[in-house]
mmCIF file of C-alpha atoms in Angstrom:
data_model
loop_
_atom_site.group_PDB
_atom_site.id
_atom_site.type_symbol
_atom_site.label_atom_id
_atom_site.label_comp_id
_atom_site.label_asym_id
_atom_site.label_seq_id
_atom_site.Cartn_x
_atom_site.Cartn_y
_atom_site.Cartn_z
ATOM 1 C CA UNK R 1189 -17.491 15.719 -9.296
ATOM 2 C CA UNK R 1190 -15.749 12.652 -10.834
ATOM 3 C CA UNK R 1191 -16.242 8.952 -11.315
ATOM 4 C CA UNK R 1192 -14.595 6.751 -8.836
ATOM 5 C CA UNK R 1193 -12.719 5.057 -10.800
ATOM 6 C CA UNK R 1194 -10.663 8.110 -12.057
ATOM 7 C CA UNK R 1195 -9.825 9.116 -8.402
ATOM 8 C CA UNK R 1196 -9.015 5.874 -6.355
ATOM 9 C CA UNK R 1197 -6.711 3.837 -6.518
ATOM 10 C CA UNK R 1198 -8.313 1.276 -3.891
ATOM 11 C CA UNK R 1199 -10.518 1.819 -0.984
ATOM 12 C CA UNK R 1200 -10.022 4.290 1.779
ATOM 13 C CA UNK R 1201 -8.918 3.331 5.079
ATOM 14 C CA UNK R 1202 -8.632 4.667 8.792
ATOM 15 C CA UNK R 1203 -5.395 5.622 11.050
ATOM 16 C CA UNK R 1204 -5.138 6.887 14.344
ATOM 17 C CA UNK R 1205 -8.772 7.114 15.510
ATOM 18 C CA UNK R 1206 -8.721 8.891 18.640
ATOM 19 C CA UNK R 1207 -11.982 10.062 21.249
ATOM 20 C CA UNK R 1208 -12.592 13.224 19.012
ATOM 21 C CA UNK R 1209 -10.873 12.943 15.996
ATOM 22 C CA UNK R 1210 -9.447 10.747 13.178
ATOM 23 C CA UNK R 1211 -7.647 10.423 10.005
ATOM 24 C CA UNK R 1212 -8.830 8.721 6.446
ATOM 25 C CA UNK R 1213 -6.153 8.120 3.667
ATOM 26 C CA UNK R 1214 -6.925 6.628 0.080
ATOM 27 C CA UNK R 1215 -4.560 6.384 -2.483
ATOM 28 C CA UNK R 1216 -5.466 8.261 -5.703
ATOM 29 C CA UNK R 1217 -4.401 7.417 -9.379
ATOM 30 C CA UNK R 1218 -3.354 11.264 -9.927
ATOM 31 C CA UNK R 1219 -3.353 14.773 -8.082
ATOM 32 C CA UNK R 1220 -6.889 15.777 -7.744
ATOM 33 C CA UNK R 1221 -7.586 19.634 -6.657
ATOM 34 C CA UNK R 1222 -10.080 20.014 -3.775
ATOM 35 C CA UNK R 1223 -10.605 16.619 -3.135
ATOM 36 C CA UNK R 1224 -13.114 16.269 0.094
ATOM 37 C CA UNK R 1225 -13.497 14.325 3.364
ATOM 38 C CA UNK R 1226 -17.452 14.490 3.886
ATOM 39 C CA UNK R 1227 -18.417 13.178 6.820
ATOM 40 C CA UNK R 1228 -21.550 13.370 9.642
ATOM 41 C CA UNK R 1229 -25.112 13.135 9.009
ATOM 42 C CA UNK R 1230 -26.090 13.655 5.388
ATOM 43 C CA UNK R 1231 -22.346 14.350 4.977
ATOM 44 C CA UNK R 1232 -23.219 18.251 6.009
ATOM 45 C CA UNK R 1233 -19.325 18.796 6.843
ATOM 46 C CA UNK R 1234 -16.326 18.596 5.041
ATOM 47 C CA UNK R 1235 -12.047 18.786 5.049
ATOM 48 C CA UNK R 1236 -10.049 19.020 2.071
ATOM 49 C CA UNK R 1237 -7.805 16.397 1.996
ATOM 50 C CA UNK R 1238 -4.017 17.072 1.553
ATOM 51 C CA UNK R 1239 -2.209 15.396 -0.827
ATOM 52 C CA UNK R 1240 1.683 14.118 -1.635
ATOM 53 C CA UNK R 1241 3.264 12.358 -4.096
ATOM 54 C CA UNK R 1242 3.540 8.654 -3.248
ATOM 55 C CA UNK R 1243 7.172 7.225 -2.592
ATOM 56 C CA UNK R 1244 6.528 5.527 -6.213
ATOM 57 C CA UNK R 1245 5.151 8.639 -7.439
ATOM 58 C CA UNK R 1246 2.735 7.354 -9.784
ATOM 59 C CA UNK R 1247 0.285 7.683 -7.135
ATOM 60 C CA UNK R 1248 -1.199 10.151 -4.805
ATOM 61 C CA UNK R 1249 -1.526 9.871 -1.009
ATOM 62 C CA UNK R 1250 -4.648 11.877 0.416
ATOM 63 C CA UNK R 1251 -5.172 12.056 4.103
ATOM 64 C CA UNK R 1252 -8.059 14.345 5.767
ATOM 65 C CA UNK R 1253 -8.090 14.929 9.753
ATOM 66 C CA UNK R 1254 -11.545 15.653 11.466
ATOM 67 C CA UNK R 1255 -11.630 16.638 14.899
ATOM 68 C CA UNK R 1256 -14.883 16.709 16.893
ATOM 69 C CA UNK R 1257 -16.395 17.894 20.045
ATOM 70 C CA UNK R 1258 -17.029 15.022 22.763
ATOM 71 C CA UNK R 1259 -17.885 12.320 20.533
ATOM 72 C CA UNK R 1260 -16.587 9.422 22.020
ATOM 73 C CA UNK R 1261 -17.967 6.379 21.018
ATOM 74 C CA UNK R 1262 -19.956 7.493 18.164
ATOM 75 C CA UNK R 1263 -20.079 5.991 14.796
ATOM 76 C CA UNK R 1264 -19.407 8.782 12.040
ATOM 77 C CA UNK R 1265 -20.143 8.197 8.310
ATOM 78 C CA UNK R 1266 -17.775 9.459 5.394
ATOM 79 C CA UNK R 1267 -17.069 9.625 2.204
ATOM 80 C CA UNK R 1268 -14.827 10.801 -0.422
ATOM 81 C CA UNK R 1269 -16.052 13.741 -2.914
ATOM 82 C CA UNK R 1270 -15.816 16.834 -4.549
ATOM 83 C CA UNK R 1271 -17.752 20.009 -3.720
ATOM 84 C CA UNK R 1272 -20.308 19.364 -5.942
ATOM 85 C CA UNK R 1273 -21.289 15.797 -4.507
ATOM 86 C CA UNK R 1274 -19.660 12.191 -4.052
ATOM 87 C CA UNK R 1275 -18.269 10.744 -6.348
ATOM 88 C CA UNK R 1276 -20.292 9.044 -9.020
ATOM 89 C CA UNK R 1277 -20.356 5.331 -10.496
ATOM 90 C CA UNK R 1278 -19.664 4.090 -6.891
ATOM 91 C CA UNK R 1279 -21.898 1.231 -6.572
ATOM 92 C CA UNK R 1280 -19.999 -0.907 -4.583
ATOM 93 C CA UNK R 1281 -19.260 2.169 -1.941
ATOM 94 C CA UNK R 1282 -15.407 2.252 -2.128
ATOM 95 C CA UNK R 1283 -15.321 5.606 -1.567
ATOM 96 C CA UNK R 1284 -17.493 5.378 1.329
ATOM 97 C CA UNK R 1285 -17.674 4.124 5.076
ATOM 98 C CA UNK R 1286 -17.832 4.840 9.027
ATOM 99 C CA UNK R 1287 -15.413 5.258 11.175
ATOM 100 C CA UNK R 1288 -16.387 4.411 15.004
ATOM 101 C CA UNK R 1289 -14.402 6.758 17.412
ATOM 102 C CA UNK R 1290 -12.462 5.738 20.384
ATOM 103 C CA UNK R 1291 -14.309 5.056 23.917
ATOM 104 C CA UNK R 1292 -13.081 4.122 27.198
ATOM 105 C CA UNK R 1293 -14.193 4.960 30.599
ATOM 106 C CA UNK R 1294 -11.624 5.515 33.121
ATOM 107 C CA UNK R 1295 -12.543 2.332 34.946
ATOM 108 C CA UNK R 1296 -13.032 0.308 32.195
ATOM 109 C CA UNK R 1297 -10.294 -2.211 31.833
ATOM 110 C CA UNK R 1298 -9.077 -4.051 27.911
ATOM 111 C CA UNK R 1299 -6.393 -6.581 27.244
ATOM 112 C CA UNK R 1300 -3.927 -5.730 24.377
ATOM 113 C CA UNK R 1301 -0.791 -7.594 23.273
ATOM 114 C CA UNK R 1302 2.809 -5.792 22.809
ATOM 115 C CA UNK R 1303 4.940 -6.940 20.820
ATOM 116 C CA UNK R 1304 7.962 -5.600 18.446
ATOM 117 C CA UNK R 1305 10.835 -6.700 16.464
ATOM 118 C CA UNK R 1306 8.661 -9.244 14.509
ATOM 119 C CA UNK R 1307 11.977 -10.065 12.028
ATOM 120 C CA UNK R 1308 12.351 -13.434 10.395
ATOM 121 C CA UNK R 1309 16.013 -13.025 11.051
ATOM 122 C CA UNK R 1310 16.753 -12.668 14.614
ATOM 123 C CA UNK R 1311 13.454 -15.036 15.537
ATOM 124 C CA UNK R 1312 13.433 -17.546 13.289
ATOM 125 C CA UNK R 1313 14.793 -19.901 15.575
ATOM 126 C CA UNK R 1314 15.460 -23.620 14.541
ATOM 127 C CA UNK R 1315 12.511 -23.590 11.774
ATOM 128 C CA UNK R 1316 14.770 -22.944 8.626
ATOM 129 C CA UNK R 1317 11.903 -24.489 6.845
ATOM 130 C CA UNK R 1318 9.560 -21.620 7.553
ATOM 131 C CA UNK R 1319 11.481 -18.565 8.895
ATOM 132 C CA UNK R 1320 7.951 -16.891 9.111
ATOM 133 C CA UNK R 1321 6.458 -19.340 11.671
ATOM 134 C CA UNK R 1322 7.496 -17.836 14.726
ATOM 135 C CA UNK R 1323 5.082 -14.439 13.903
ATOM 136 C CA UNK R 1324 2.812 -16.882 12.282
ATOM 137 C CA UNK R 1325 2.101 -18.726 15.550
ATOM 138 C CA UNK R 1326 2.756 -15.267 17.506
ATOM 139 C CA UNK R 1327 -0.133 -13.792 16.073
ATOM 140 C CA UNK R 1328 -2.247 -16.644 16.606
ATOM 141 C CA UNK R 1329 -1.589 -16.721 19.947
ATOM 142 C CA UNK R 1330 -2.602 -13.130 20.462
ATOM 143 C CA UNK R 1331 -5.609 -13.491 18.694
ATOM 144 C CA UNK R 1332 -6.787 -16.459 20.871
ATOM 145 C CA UNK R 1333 -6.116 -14.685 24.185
ATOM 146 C CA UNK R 1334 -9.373 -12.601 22.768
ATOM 147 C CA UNK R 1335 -7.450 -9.228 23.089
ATOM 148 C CA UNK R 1336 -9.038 -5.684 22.487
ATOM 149 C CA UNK R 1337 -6.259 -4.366 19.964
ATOM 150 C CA UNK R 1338 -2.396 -4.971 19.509
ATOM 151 C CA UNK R 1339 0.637 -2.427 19.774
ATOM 152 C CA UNK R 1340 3.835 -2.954 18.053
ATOM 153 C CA UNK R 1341 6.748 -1.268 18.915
ATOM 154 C CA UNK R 1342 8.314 -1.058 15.471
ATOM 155 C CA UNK R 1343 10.903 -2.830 13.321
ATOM 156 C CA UNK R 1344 8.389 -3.781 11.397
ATOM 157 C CA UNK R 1345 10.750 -5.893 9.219
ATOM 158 C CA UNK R 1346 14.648 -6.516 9.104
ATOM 159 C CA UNK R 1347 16.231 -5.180 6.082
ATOM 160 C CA UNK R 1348 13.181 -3.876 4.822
ATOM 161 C CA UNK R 1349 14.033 -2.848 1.316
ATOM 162 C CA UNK R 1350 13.467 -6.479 0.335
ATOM 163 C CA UNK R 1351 9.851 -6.915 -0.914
ATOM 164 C CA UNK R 1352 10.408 -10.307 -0.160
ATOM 165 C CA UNK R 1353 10.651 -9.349 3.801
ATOM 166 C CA UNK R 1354 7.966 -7.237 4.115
ATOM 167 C CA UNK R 1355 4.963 -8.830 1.787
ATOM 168 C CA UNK R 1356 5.580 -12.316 4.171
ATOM 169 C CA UNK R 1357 5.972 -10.148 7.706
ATOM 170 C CA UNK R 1358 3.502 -7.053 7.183
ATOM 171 C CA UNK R 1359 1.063 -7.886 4.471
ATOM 172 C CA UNK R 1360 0.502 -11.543 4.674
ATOM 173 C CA UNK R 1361 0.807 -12.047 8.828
ATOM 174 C CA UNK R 1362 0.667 -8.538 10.227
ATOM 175 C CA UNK R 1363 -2.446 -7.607 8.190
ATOM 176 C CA UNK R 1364 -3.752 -10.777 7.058
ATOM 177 C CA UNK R 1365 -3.484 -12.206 10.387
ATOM 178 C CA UNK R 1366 -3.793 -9.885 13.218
ATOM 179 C CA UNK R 1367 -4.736 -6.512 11.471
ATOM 180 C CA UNK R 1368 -7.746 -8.595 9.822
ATOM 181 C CA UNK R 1369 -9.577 -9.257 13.021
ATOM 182 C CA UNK R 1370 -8.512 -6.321 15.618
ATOM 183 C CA UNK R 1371 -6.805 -2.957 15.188
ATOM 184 C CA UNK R 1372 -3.266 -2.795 15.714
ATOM 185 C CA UNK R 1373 -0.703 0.646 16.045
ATOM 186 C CA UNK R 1374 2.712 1.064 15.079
ATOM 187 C CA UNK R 1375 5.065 2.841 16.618
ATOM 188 C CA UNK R 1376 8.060 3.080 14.359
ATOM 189 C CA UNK R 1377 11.566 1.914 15.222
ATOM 190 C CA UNK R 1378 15.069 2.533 14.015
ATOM 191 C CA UNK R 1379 14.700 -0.321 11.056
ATOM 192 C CA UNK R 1380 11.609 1.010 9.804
ATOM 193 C CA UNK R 1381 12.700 4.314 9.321
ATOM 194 C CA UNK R 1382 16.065 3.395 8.260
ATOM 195 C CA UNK R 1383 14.980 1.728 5.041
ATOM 196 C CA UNK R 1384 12.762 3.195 2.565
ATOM 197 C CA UNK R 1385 10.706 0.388 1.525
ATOM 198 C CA UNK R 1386 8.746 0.322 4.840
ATOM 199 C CA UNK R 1387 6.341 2.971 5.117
ATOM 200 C CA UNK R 1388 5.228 3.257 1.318
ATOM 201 C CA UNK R 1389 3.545 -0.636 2.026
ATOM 202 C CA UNK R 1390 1.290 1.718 4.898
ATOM 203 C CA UNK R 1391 1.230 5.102 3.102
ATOM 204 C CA UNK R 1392 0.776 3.195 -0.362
ATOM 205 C CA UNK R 1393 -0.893 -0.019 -0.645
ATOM 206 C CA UNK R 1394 -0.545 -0.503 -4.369
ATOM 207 C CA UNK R 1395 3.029 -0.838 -3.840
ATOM 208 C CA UNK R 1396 2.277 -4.647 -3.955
ATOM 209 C CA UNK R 1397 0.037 -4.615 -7.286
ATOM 210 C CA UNK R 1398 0.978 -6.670 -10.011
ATOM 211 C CA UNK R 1399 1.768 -3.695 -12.209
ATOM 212 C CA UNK R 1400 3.837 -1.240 -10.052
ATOM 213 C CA UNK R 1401 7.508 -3.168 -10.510
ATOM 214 C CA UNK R 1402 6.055 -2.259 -14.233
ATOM 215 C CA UNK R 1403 5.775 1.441 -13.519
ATOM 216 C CA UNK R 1404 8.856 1.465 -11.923
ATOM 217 C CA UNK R 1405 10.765 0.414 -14.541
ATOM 218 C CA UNK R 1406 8.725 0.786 -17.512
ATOM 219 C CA UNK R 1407 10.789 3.860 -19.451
ATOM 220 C CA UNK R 1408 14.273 2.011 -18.462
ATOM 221 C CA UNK R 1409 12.882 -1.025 -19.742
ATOM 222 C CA UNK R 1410 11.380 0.811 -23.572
ATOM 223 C CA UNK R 1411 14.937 3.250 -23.444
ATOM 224 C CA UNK R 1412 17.255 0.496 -23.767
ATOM 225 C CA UNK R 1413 15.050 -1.606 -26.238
ATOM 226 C CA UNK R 1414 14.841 1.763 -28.475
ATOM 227 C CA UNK R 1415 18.925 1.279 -28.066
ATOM 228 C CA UNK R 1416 19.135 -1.986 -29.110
ATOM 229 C CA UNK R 1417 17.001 -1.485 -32.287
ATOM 230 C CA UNK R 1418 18.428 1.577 -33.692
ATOM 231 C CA UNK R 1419 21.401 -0.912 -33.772
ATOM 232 C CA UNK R 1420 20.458 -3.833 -35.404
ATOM 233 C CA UNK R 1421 17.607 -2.283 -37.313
ATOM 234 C CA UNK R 1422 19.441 -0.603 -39.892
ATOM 235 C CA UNK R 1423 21.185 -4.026 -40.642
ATOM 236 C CA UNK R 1424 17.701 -5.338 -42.571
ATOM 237 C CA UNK R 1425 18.301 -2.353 -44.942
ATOM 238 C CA UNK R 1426 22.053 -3.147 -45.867
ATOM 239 C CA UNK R 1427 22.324 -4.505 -49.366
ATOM 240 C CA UNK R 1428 24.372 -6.790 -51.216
ATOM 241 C CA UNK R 1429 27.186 -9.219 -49.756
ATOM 242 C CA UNK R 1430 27.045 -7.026 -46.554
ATOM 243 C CA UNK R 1431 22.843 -7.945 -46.570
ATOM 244 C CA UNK R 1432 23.299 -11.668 -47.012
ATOM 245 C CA UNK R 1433 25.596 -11.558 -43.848
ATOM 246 C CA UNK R 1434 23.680 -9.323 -41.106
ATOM 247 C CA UNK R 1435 19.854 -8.869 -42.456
ATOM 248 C CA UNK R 1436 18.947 -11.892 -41.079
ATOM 249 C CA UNK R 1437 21.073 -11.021 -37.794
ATOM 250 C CA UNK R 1438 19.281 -7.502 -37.956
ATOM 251 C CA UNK R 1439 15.760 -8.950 -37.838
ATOM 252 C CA UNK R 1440 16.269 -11.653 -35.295
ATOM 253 C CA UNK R 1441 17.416 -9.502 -32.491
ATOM 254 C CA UNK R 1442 15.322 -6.737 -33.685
ATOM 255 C CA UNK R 1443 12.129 -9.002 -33.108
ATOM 256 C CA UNK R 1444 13.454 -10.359 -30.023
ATOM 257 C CA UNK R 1445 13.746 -7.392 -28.379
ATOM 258 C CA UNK R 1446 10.340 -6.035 -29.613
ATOM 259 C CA UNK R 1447 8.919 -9.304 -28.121
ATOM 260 C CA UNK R 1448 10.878 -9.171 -24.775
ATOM 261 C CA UNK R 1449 9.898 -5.728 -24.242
ATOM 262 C CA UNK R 1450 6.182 -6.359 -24.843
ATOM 263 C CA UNK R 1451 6.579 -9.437 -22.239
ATOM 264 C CA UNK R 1452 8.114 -7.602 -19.617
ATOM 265 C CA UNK R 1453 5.594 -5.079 -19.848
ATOM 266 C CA UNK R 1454 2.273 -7.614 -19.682
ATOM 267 C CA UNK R 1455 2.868 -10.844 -19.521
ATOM 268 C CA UNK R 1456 5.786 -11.204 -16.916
ATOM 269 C CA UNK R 1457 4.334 -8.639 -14.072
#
């Protein structure tokens, strides 16, 4: 087994919960071999999850599929862990949950709302002063005509490489507004697969922490720094009239750069 905090990354969560079977995913902080799915009473069964690099990769993406016999309805608890056990140290049950499967009779009726192309571009209409308003009040309105769960049919987000297109559209009204109170499914369309930055915000959630522009970058950043100083560094050695001129230059910039690097590292993600 292992302790929680070694394996997650952040909580598990569900996708495409069907009558008799459904999917978990959780984002791990490194490859794990023979990580588990446990699920039913006294979690008696188990899947191994299947793992792939994140789009970032300095993640993991885990997803385990259970499929039942004529459940529907039925509330099944899971959890995360290895052969041996759950995981350990998880107090506050983030690897843990239930997942409550799909039921409809054939005569029972649900409302849903459809909806697609959710851009800030195309439907901003006249409010330059809050492009996002138009899904703002768009989910809003769904939510108060009490439907049962939403459908979108894709473009998520117009030129969605922009982290400043998709954090405002998916994360903060998507999720935080509609996803945050009923389910919701995504069917993909040609924007969202065309750009690269779209799916990773699903498939990997920590592509919004503080620290992954960090990660990203973080060997460019320390390369060209190492660069810089075996420039100017050997200029605090030089001696004589040559010293007087360029050790002070040498030390400036070398302590600059030592300071910027260690900035841009902690301080400015």
């Amino acid at each position: 087994t292992a302790d929680v905090s070694d394996v997650l990354q952040r909580r598990p969560w569900q996708q495409n919960v069907y009558t008799n079977r459904f999917t978990i995913m959780v984002e791990a902080v490194k490859e794990w071999q023979g990580l588990q799915l446990q699920y039913g009473d006294d979690y008696a069964h188990a899947v191994e999850m299947q793992g792939t690099l994140a789009p970032a990769g300095n993640t993991w993406i885990y997803k385990g599929r259970v499929t039942l016999d004529g459940h529907p309805g039925e509330t099944i608890p899971y959890r995360l862990g290895f052969t041996g056990g759950a995981l350990t140290n998880d107090d506050e049950g983030l690897s843990s949950g239930t997942v409550t499967l799909w039921s409809m009779d054939e005569n029972e009726s649900f409302s849903c709302s459809i909806w697609g192309d959710n851009q800030e571009g195309a439907c901003k209409g006249d409010w330059d002063a809050d492009p996002f308003l138009y899904v703002t009040r768009l989910f809003e309105h769904m939510l108060s005509r009490e439907v049962d769960f939403g459908l979108t049919t894709g473009d998520m987000a117009s030129g969605a490489n922009y982290v400043k297109q998709i954090k405002p559209l998916i994360l903060e009204r998507t999720d935080g507004i509609f996803g945050c109170q009923k389910p919701y499914y995504v069917a993909w369309g040609n924007h969202d697969t065309g750009y690269p930055a779209n799916k990773p915000y699903f498939e990997a959630p920590s592509i919004d922490d503080p620290d992954y522009g960090t990660s990203e970058v973080g060997i460019s950043v320390v390369a060209s720094t190492l660069t810089m100083l075996c420039v100017f560094l050997p200029l605090t050695m030089i001696q004589g009239m040559a010293g007087i001129m360029f050790k002070q230059l040498g030390w400036m910039v070398s302590i600059i750069m030592i300071v910027s690097t260690v900035a841009a590292l902690t301080l400015i993600p």
